[in-house]
XYZ file of C-alpha atoms in Angstrom:
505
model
C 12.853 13.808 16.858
C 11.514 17.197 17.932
C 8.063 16.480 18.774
C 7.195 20.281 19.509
C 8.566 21.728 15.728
C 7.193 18.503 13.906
C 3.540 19.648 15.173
C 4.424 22.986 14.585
C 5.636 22.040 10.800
C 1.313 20.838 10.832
C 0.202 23.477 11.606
C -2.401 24.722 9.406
C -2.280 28.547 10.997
C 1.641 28.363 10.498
C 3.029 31.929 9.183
C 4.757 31.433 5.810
C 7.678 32.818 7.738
C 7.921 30.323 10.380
C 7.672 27.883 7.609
C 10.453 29.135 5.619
C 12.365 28.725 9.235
C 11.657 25.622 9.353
C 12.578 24.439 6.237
C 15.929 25.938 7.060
C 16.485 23.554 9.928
C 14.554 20.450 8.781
C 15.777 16.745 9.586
C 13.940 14.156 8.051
C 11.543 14.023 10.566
C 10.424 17.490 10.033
C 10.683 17.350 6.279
C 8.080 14.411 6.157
C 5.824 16.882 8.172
C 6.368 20.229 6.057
C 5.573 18.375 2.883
C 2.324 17.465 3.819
C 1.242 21.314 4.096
C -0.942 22.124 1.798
C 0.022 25.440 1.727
C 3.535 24.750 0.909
C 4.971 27.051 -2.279
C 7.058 25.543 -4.931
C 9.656 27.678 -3.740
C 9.396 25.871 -0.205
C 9.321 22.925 -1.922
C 12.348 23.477 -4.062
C 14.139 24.786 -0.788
C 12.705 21.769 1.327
C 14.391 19.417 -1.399
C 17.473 21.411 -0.837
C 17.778 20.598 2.488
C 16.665 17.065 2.974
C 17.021 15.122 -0.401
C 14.617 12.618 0.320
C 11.681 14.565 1.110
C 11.807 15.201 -2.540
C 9.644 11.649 -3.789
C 6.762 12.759 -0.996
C 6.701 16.318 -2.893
C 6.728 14.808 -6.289
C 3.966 12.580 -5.146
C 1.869 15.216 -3.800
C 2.358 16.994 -6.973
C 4.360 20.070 -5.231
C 7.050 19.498 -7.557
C 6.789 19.246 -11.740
C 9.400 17.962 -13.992
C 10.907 21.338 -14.305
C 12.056 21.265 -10.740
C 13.768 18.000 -10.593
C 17.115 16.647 -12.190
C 16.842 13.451 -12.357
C 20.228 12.983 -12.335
C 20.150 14.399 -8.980
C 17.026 13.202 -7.046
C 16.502 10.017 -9.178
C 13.668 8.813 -6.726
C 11.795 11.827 -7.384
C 12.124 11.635 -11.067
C 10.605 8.305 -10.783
C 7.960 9.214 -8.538
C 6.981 11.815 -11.063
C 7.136 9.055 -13.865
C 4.868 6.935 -11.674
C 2.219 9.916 -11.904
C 2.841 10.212 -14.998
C 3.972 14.054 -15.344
C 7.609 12.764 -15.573
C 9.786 13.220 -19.238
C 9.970 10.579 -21.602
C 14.071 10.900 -21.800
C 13.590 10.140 -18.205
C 12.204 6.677 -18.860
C 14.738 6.007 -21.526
C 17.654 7.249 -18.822
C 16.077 4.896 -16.119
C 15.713 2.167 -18.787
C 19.671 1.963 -18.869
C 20.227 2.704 -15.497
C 22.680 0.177 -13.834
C 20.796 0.054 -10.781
C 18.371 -2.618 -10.888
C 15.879 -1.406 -7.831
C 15.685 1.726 -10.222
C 15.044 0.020 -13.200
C 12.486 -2.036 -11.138
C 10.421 0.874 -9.976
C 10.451 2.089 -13.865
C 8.773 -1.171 -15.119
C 5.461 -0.207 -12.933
C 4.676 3.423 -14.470
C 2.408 4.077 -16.883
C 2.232 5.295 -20.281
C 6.219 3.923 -20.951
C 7.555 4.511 -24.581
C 7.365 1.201 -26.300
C 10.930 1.119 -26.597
C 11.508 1.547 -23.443
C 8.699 -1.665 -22.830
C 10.563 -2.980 -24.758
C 14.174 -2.801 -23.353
C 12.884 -3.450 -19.956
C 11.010 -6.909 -21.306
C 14.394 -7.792 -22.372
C 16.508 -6.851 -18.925
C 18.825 -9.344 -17.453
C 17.625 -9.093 -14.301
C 13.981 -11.182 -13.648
C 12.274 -9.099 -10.797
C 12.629 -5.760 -13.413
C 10.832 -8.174 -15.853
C 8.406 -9.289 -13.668
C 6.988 -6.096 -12.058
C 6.914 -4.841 -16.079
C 4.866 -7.843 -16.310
C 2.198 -6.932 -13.710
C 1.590 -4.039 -14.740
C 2.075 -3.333 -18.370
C -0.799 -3.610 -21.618
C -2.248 -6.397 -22.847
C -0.291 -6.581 -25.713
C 2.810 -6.976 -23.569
C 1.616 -9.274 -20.845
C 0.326 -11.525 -23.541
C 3.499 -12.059 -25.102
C 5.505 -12.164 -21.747
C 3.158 -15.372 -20.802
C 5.513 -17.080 -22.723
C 8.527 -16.353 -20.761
C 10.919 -18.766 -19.624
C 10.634 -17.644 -16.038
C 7.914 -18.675 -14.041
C 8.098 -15.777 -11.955
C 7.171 -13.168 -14.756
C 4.268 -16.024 -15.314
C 3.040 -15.355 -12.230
C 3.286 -11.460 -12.655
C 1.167 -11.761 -15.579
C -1.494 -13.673 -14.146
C -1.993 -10.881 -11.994
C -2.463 -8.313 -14.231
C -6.163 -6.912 -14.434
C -5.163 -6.443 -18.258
C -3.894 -9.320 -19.328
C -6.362 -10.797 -21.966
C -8.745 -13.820 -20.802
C -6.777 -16.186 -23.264
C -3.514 -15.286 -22.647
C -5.080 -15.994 -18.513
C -6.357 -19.303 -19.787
C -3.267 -20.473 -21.114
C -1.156 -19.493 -18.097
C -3.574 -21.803 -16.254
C -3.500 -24.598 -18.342
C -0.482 -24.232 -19.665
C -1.903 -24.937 -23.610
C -0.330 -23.485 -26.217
C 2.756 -22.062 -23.715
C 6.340 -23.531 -23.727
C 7.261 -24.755 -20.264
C 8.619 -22.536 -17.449
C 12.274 -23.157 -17.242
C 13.262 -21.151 -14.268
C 11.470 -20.020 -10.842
C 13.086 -18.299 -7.644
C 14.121 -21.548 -5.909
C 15.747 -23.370 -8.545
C 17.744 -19.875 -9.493
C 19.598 -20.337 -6.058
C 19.075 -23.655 -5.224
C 19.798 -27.119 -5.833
C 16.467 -29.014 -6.539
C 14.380 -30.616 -5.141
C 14.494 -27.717 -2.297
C 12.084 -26.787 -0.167
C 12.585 -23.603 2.071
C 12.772 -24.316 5.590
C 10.205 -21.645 7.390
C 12.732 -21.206 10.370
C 15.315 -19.866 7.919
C 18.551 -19.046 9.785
C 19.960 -17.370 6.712
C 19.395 -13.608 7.286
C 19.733 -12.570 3.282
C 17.623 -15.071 2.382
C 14.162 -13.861 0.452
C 12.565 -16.886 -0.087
C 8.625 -17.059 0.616
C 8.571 -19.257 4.112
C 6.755 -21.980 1.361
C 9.394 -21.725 -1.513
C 9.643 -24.860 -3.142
C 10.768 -26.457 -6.075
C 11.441 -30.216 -7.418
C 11.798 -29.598 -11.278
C 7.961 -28.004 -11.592
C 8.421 -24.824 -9.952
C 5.552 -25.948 -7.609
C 5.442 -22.835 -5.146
C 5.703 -20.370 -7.762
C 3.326 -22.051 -9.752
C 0.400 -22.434 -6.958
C 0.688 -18.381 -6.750
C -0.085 -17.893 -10.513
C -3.003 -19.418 -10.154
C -4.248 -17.491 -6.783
C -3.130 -14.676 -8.592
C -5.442 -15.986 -11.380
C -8.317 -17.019 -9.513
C -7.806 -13.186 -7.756
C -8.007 -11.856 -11.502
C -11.280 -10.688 -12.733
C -10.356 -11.381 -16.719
C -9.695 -14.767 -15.841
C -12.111 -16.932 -17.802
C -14.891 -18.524 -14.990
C -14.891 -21.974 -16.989
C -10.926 -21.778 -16.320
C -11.109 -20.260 -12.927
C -14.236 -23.428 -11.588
C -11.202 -26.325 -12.525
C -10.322 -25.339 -8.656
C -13.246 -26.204 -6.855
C -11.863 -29.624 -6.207
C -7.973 -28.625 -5.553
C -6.550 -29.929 -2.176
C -5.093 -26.269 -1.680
C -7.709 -24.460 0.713
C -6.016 -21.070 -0.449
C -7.197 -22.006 -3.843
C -10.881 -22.713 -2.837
C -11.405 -19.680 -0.796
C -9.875 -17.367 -3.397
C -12.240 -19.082 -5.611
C -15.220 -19.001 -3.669
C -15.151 -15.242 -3.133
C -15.248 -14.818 -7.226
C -18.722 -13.435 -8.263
C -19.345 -15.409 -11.063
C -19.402 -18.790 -9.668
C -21.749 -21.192 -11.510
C -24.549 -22.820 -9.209
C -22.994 -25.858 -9.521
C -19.877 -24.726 -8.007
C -21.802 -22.846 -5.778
C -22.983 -25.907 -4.460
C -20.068 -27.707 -4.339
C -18.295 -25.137 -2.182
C -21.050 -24.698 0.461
C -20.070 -28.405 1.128
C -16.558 -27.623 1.463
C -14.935 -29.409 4.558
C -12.811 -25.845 5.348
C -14.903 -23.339 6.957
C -13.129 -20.959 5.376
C -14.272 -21.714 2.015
C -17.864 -21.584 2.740
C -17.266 -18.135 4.640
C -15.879 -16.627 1.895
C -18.961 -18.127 -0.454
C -21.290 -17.125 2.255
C -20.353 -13.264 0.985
C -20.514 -14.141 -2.507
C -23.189 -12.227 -4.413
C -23.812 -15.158 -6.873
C -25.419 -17.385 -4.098
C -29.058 -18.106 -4.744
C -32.016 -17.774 -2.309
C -31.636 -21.644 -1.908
C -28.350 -21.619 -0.776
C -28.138 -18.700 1.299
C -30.842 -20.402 3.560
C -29.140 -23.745 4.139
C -25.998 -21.832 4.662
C -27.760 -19.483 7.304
C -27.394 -22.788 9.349
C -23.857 -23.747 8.867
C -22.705 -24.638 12.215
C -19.950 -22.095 12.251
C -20.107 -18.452 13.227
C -17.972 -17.397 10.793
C -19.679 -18.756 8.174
C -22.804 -17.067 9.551
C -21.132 -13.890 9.972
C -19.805 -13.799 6.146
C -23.330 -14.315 4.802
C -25.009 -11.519 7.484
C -22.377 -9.593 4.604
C -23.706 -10.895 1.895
C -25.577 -7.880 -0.453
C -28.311 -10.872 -1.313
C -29.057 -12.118 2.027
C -33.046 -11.917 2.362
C -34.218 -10.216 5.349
C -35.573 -12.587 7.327
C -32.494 -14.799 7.340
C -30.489 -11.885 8.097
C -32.777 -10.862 10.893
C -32.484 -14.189 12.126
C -28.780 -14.292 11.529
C -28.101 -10.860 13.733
C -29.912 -12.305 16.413
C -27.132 -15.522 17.180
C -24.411 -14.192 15.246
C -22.139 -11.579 15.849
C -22.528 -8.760 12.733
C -19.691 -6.198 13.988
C -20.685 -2.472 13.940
C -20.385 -1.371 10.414
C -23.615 -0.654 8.229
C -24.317 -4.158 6.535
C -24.908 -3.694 2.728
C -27.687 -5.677 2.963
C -29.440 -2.858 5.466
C -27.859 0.122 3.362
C -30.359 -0.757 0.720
C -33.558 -1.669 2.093
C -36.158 0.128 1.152
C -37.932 2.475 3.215
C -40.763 -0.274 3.812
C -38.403 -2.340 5.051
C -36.843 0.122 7.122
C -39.864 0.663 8.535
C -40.395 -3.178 9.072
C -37.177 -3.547 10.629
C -37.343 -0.562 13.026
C -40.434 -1.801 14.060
C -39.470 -5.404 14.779
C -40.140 -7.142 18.229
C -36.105 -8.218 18.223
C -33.684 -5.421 19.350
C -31.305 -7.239 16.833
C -33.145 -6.662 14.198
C -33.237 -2.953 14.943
C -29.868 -2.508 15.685
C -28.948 -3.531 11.972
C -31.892 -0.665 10.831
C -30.349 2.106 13.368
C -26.596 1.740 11.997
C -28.255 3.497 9.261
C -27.481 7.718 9.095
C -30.147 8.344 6.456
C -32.998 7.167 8.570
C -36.479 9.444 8.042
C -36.681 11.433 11.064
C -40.135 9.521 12.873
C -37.721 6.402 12.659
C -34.966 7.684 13.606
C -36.624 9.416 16.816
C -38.446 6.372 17.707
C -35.048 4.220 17.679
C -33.764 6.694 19.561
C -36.572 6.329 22.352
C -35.809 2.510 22.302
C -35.698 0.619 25.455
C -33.005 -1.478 24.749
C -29.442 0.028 25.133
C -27.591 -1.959 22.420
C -30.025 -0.439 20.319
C -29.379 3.030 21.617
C -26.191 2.604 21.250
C -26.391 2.470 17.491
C -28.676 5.120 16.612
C -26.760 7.700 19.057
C -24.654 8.900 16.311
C -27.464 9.399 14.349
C -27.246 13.268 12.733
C -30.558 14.769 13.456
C -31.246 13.924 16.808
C -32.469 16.534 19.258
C -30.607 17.816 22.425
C -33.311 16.006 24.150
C -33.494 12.993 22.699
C -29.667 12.960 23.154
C -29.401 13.897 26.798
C -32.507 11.459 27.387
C -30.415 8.411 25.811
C -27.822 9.430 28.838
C -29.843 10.080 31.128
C -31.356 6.129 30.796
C -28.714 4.489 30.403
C -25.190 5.979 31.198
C -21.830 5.054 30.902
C -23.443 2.183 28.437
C -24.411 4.688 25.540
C -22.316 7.645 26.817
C -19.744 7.152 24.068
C -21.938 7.085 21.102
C -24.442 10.217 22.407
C -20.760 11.951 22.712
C -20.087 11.201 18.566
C -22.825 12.217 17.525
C -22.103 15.526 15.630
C -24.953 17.589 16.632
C -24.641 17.299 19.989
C -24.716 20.407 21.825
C -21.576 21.893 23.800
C -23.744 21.900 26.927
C -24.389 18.286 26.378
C -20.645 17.683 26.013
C -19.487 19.335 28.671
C -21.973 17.997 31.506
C -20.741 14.095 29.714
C -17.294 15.501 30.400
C -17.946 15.804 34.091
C -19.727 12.399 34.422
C -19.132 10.407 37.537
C -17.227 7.955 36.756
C -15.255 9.058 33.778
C -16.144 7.140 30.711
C -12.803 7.193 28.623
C -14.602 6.858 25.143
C -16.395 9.626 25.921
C -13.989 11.819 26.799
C -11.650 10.814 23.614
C -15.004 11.511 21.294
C -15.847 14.584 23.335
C -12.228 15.997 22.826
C -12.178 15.667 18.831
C -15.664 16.860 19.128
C -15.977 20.120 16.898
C -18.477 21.416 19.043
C -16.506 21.018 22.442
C -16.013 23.650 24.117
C -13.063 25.187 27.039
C -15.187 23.190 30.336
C -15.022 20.152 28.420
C -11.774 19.746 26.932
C -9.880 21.241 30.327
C -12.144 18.212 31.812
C -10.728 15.692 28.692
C -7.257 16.577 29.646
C -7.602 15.068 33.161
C -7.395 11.671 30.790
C -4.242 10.066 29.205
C -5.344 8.829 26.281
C -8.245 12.245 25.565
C -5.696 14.824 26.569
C -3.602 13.830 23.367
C -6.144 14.351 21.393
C -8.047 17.596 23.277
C -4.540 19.129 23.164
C -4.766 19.674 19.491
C -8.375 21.241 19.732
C -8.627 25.006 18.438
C -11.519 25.716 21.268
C -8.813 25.382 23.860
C -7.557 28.744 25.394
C -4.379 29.954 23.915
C -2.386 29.923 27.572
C -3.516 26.471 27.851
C -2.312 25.258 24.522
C 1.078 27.276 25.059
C 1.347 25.600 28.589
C 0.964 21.859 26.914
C 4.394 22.317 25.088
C 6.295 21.172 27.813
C 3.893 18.062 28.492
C 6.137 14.956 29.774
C 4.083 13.668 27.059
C 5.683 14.544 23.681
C 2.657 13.377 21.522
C 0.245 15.919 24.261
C 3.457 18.572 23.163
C 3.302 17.619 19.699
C -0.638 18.088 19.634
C -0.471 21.036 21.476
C 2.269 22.586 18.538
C -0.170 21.517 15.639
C -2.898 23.201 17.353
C -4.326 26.574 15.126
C -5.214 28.426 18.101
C -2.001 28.525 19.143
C -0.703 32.355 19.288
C 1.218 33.321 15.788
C 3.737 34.919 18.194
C 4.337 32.177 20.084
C 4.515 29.984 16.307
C 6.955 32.326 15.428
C 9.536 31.967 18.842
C 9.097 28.347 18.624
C 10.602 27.992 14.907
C 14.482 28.503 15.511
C 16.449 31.248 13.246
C 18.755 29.764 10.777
């Protein structure tokens, strides 16, 4: 791999004729980059396809190419890929339909918009994993009657199928009204009772590590109904028979489904597995009731997945932040509080309690300025990439408390490129800082020549357009091809030099 021409294939500032050199030389490496240009022609596209075959499914994808410029004959994974964005031909689906190579016929049964015919040849192919991945993703009218199926695998396949109808669901739970499964993955290959060993030693094997099978198709069987219990359409008087099952992968996928009864609710905050009860802990459906007596479940993860919980009162989550550890994204319980009780909450005696408010980047600007005057650093450290905040607010943050909120007053996005610089020079070097400072669009040359004293910063400052042209040129022979690679992608880097890198044909 050429790390200095696969940046330079990146390049947004690229001449169209260094491009078209490219494309002339391209390996696969360097096709994958040139086809994610978004300046590439059709022309370049056709020519890139010319040159490395497979680049062609990425272009079709990324809608570069159109149905006029592949044969499918050809470049058959493009033609599919253009099927499976549904700008492909319909005598393409019918070709596929026949096609003798099963992996082909496979990726066929999971467009859209199929001919029925061609739904329907596929339904009928010899070969169950083309059946089954039509039966995951086709309409209703053919998942319904593929519930029916012999196989237990295409069973499964329609369980999980978001269009499946809520009876048809029902009955692949239940089994009523459905002939028996005959067949399932283990029993195909092996003699029953088998159960898959999960230290394998057979390298083509593709049994699950839990395969299993005594007559029942047990394994197979236990992931319809996840895949059920995962499915919205699935009836919730079918979907509550599970709150009792002795498979913990059952209860949890259960206990995360939002229309839980409070019954069940019940029942599951008593479940032995913490698991299960973190998983209902996030459930919307959870009434004031049991939100509080969960709020003291002796595990932190249980904790945790309620702090998540859209719900959650308050005052339990207040309590919650302040012994249980929340993580750093914006809880949606704190995204929608109302500006009384963001007010509340930024005004609260616990720093945990603000800390939830000041993850917030819609904040009025009084509260927003009075977080960011707080005097607890944790605090600080949250409302620091607050847009909005002043120079001096920003540089008074760092000034308090250092290296411990340096970091965050580096991302936030209106800091100035004074600011950045003199954080650049700090004594010691704070390594967050310098990676935020050097993807910082308001850096300027002092601080990024100071971020590329740092390993892990000068990667990233090495592809910033503020750096000086003779600097970028001189990072092309880094010892460090990703610093080289950066330094190739980088816009500012002279169009004469672009145009001397990219070999002649």
């Amino acid at each position: 791999m050429n790390h200095v021409l696969c940046g330079l294939a990146a390049n947004p500032s690229l001449p169209s004729a260094a491009v078209d050199r490219l494309i002339a030389v391209a390996d696969a490496d360097l096709a994958e980059a040139l086809a994610g240009r978004a300046d590439l022609s059709r022309d370049q596209a056709v020519a890139l396809v010319s040159r490395v075959a497979d680049s062609a499914v990425g272009l079709a994808y990324g809608g570069r190419l159109t149905a006029a410029d592949i044969d499918p004959a050809a470049h058959p994974t493009a033609a599919l890929a253009l099927l499976d964005g549904g700008v492909g031909r319909p005598e393409w689906a019918r070709l596929f339909a026949s096609d003798p190579d099963a992996g082909r016929r496979e990726k066929l049964a999971a467009c859209p918009g199929l001919p029925p015919d061609v739904l329907e040849r596929l339904a009928a192919d010899p070969d169950v994993r083309v059946v089954a991945e039509l039966a995951e993703w086709a309409p209703p009218e053919v998942a319904a009657a593929l519930a029916g199926h012999p196989h237990a695998e295409v069973r499964r396949a329609v369980a999980a199928n978001g269009a499946t109808p809520p009876e048809t669901l029902a009955a692949l739970v239940t089994g009523e009204g459905l002939p028996p499964a005959l067949h399932c993955l283990v029993c195909d290959r092996e003699e029953i009772p088998f159960t898959h060993d999960r230290q394998c030693p057979r390298p083509d094997c593709e049994l699950l590590p839990d395969a299993a099978c005594d007559g029942s198709h047990e394994s197979v069987t236990h992931q319809l109904w996840l895949a059920a219990l995962l499915n919205p359409a699935t009836p919730t008087e079918v979907a509550v028979r599970f709150a009792e099952h002795s498979s913990t992968q059952l209860r949890r996928s259960l206990a995360a489904r939002p229309d839980l009864p409070p019954a069940v609710c019940r029942r599951l905050s008593e479940d032995p597995v913490p698991g299960v009860r973190e998983d209902l802990a996030a459930n919307p459906a959870l009434d004031d009731d049991l939100i509080r007596a969960l709020a003291q479940d002796r595990s932190s993860d249980v904790r945790r997945g309620l702090a998540h919980n859209p719900r959650v009162p308050l005052d339990v989550l207040t309590e919650l932040a302040g012994t249980t550890k929340t993580g750093e994204t914006l809880l949606p319980r704190i995204a929608t509080a109302s500006a009384t009780e963001t007010a509340e909450l930024a005004r609260s005696p616990h720093p945990a309690a603000r800390m939830l408010v000041a993850r917030r980047r819609d904040l009025p600007a009084a509260i927003r300025d009075a977080l960011a005057a707080d005097p607890d650093a944790k605090v600080l450290t949250c409302i620091a990439p607050h847009p909005g905040l002043s120079a001096a607010r920003l540089r008074s943050m760092a000034d308090r408390h250092g290296i411990r909120v340096l970091a965050k007053v580096a991302a936030n996005p209106d800091a100035p490129a004074e600011l950045l610089a003199e954080l650049a020079r700090h004594e010691p070097p704070v390594n967050k800082a310098l990676r935020e400072i050097a993807r910082h669009r308001r850096a300027t040359a002092p601080a990024l020549l100071a971020c590329l004293e740092n390993g892990r910063a000068r990667r990233i400052a090495a592809g910033h357009p503020a750096l000086p042209p003779a600097v970028i040129v001189g990072l092309l022979t880094d010892s460090d091809p990703e610093v080289a690679e950066a330094a190739a992608a980088n816009p500012s880097l002279p169009p004469r030099t672009m145009l001397e890198l990219a070999p002649r044909p």
